[in-house]
């Protein structure tokens, strides 16, 4: 049975929990207190030198880090990942967008507001990230204005990757009020069979 090293507050971990639930794959979950440094111990760094969750331990003992790589690994050969070459590249396009333009701005601000003491440097960093986060949301809004899902009009791991931190963006102080298409898409993702909330394992 695969083992997922995880933290319940993490949207990156949630991406994996959500797909595992929707695939019906049984797994063991190991909760790490990342705020107490449990992902930075020598033992954990031997598993993932980058010191971060999520991390998937496969049945054969190999380790896979990076939430979107884990999604890709789990989704291969299932309806959550298209087969056609260009559609697969589009899935990757949105997953890279998530990691470069969305997560570093929206997830980071959420994490700081929920879990950290804010000093002046952090407040300035939030001011810098806020417009970048809204810019990412506008890109999503524009794409979703005429589409039900991100790729090929069907639910895929591109939607899971982007849902994880978009649906909790208000916890980072992002107002989704004007993002009508994004909010309808959030509802569609929530309505998918086997959906679980971020706090449920
Ligand atoms: N790009 C990575 C980011 C992973 C990440 O930032 N994990 C955070 C929690 S969301 C973490 O483990 N932080 C603990 C630490 O850095 O010590 C992914 O998508 O998996």
Coordinates of C-alpha atoms and ligand atoms in Angstrom, one line a residue:
X1 CA 0.0 0.0 0.0
X2 CA 1.5 3.4 -0.9
X3 CA 2.3 5.8 2.0
X4 CA 1.7 9.6 1.7
X5 CA 3.7 11.9 3.9
X6 CA 1.4 14.8 4.3
X7 CA 0.1 17.7 6.4
X8 CA -3.6 18.4 6.6
X9 CA -3.3 22.1 6.2
X10 CA -1.5 21.7 2.9
X11 CA -3.2 22.2 -0.4
X12 CA -0.3 20.4 -2.1
X13 CA -1.0 17.4 0.1
X14 CA -4.7 17.8 -0.5
X15 CA -4.2 17.4 -4.3
X16 CA -2.9 13.9 -3.6
X17 CA -5.5 13.0 -1.0
X18 CA -8.3 14.1 -3.3
X19 CA -7.1 12.1 -6.3
X20 CA -6.3 9.0 -4.2
X21 CA -9.9 9.2 -2.8
X22 CA -11.4 9.7 -6.3
X23 CA -9.4 6.7 -7.6
X24 CA -10.4 4.6 -4.6
X25 CA -6.8 3.8 -3.9
X26 CA -6.1 2.7 -0.3
X27 CA -3.1 4.3 1.2
X28 CA -1.4 5.0 4.5
X29 CA -1.2 8.7 5.5
X30 CA 1.7 9.9 7.7
X31 CA 0.9 13.4 9.2
X32 CA 4.0 15.5 9.7
X33 CA 4.1 18.6 11.8
X34 CA 5.8 20.7 9.2
X35 CA 5.6 23.8 11.5
X36 CA 7.7 21.9 14.1
X37 CA 10.3 20.9 11.5
X38 CA 9.3 17.3 11.1
X39 CA 10.0 17.5 7.3
X40 CA 13.5 18.6 8.0
X41 CA 14.8 15.7 10.2
X42 CA 17.8 13.7 8.8
X43 CA 15.5 10.7 8.5
X44 CA 12.9 12.6 6.4
X45 CA 15.6 14.4 4.3
X46 CA 17.0 11.0 3.4
X47 CA 13.6 10.3 1.8
X48 CA 13.1 13.8 0.3
X49 CA 16.2 16.0 0.3
X50 CA 13.9 19.0 -0.5
X51 CA 12.4 18.7 3.0
X52 CA 8.8 19.1 1.9
X53 CA 5.5 17.3 1.9
X54 CA 3.7 15.8 0.0
X55 CA 5.9 12.7 -0.6
X56 CA 4.6 9.4 -1.9
X57 CA 6.4 6.2 -1.0
X58 CA 5.6 3.6 -3.6
X59 CA 5.0 -0.1 -2.9
X60 CA 8.5 -0.9 -4.2
X61 CA 10.1 1.5 -1.7
X62 CA 10.8 4.4 -4.2
X63 CA 9.9 7.9 -3.2
X64 CA 8.2 10.5 -5.4
X65 CA 8.1 14.2 -4.3
X66 CA 6.3 17.2 -5.9
X67 CA 2.5 17.2 -5.7
X68 CA 1.9 17.5 -9.4
X69 CA 4.4 14.7 -10.2
X70 CA 2.5 12.6 -7.7
X71 CA -0.8 13.5 -9.4
X72 CA 0.7 12.5 -12.8
X73 CA 2.0 9.2 -11.5
X74 CA -1.3 8.3 -9.9
X75 CA -3.5 9.5 -12.8
X76 CA -1.6 7.7 -15.6
X77 CA -3.9 5.2 -17.4
X78 CA -7.0 6.6 -15.6
X79 CA -9.7 9.0 -16.8
X80 CA -8.0 11.8 -14.8
X81 CA -5.3 12.1 -17.5
X82 CA -6.1 12.4 -21.2
X83 CA -4.4 10.1 -23.6
X84 CA -4.0 12.4 -26.6
X85 CA -0.6 14.0 -26.8
X86 CA -1.7 17.6 -27.1
X87 CA -4.2 17.3 -24.3
X88 CA -1.6 15.8 -22.0
X89 CA 0.7 18.7 -22.8
X90 CA -2.2 21.1 -21.9
X91 CA -2.6 19.3 -18.6
X92 CA 1.1 19.9 -17.9
X93 CA 0.8 23.6 -19.1
X94 CA -1.8 24.2 -16.4
X95 CA 0.1 22.3 -13.7
X96 CA 3.3 24.4 -14.4
X97 CA 1.1 27.5 -14.4
X98 CA -0.2 26.4 -11.0
X99 CA 3.4 26.0 -9.6
X100 CA 4.9 29.1 -11.1
X101 CA 2.1 31.7 -11.2
X102 CA -0.6 30.6 -8.8
X103 CA 0.8 28.6 -5.8
X104 CA 3.8 30.8 -5.0
X105 CA 1.4 33.8 -4.7
X106 CA -1.9 32.5 -3.4
X107 CA -0.8 29.5 -1.3
X108 CA 2.1 31.3 0.3
X109 CA 0.0 34.2 1.4
X110 CA -2.6 31.8 2.8
X111 CA 0.1 29.9 4.7
X112 CA 1.6 33.1 6.1
X113 CA -1.7 34.5 7.2
X114 CA -2.9 31.3 8.8
X115 CA 0.3 30.0 10.4
X116 CA 3.0 32.7 10.8
X117 CA 3.7 35.8 12.8
X118 CA 3.8 38.7 10.3
X119 CA 6.8 41.0 10.4
X120 CA 7.4 44.0 8.0
X121 CA 9.3 41.8 5.5
X122 CA 6.4 39.4 5.3
X123 CA 3.9 42.2 5.0
X124 CA 5.9 43.7 2.1
X125 CA 6.1 40.2 0.5
X126 CA 2.3 39.9 0.7
X127 CA 1.8 43.2 -0.9
X128 CA 4.0 42.0 -3.8
X129 CA 2.3 38.6 -4.1
X130 CA -1.3 39.9 -3.8
X131 CA -1.5 41.4 -7.4
X132 CA 0.3 38.4 -8.8
X133 CA -2.2 36.1 -7.2
X134 CA -5.1 38.1 -8.7
X135 CA -3.4 38.1 -12.1
X136 CA -3.3 34.2 -11.9
X137 CA -7.0 34.2 -11.0
X138 CA -7.8 36.5 -14.0
X139 CA -6.0 34.0 -16.3
X140 CA -8.2 31.3 -14.9
X141 CA -11.4 33.4 -15.2
X142 CA -10.7 34.1 -18.8
X143 CA -10.0 30.5 -19.7
X144 CA -13.0 29.2 -17.8
X145 CA -15.5 31.8 -19.2
X146 CA -16.2 29.4 -22.1
X147 CA -15.2 26.1 -20.6
X148 CA -16.4 23.7 -17.9
X149 CA -13.0 22.3 -17.0
X150 CA -9.4 23.3 -17.8
X151 CA -8.5 20.7 -20.5
X152 CA -10.7 19.1 -23.1
X153 CA -13.9 20.0 -21.3
X154 CA -13.4 17.1 -18.8
X155 CA -12.3 16.9 -15.2
X156 CA -8.6 16.0 -15.0
X157 CA -5.6 16.4 -12.7
X158 CA -5.2 20.0 -14.1
X159 CA -8.5 20.8 -12.3
X160 CA -7.3 19.1 -9.1
X161 CA -4.0 20.9 -9.1
X162 CA -5.7 24.3 -9.5
X163 CA -8.6 23.6 -7.2
X164 CA -6.4 22.9 -4.2
X165 CA -5.4 26.4 -3.5
X166 CA -8.1 28.3 -5.4
X167 CA -11.0 27.1 -3.2
X168 CA -9.1 28.2 -0.1
X169 CA -7.8 31.5 -1.6
X170 CA -10.2 33.5 0.6
X171 CA -8.2 32.2 3.6
X172 CA -5.3 34.2 2.1
X173 CA -7.4 37.3 1.8
X174 CA -8.3 36.8 -1.9
X175 CA -11.8 37.9 -2.8
X176 CA -13.3 35.5 -5.4
X177 CA -16.5 37.6 -5.6
X178 CA -15.7 39.0 -9.1
X179 CA -14.5 35.6 -10.4
X180 CA -17.8 34.3 -11.6
X181 CA -16.5 31.6 -13.9
X182 CA -13.9 30.5 -11.4
X183 CA -16.6 30.1 -8.7
X184 CA -18.9 28.1 -11.1
X185 CA -15.9 25.8 -11.8
X186 CA -15.2 25.4 -8.1
X187 CA -18.8 24.2 -7.7
X188 CA -18.4 21.7 -10.6
X189 CA -15.2 20.3 -9.1
X190 CA -16.9 20.0 -5.7
X191 CA -19.7 18.1 -7.4
X192 CA -17.4 15.4 -8.9
X193 CA -17.9 11.8 -7.6
X194 CA -15.8 11.0 -4.7
X195 CA -14.9 14.6 -3.9
X196 CA -13.5 15.2 -0.4
X197 CA -12.9 18.5 1.4
X198 CA -9.4 19.6 2.3
X199 CA -9.8 18.6 5.9
X200 CA -11.1 15.1 5.3
X201 CA -8.7 12.2 4.8
Ligands
LIG1 N1 6.3 22.3 -5.2 C1 6.0 21.5 -4.0 C2 5.8 22.4 -2.8 C3 5.7 21.6 -1.5 C4 5.6 22.5 -0.3 O1 5.7 23.7 -0.4 N2 5.3 21.9 0.8 C5 5.2 22.6 2.0 C6 3.7 22.5 2.6 S1 2.5 23.0 1.4 C7 6.1 22.1 3.1 O2 6.3 20.9 3.1 N3 6.7 22.9 3.9 C8 7.6 22.5 5.0 C9 9.0 22.9 4.8 O3 9.3 23.5 3.8 O4 9.7 22.7 5.7 C10 4.8 20.6 -4.3 O5 4.0 20.9 -5.2 O6 4.7 19.5 -3.7

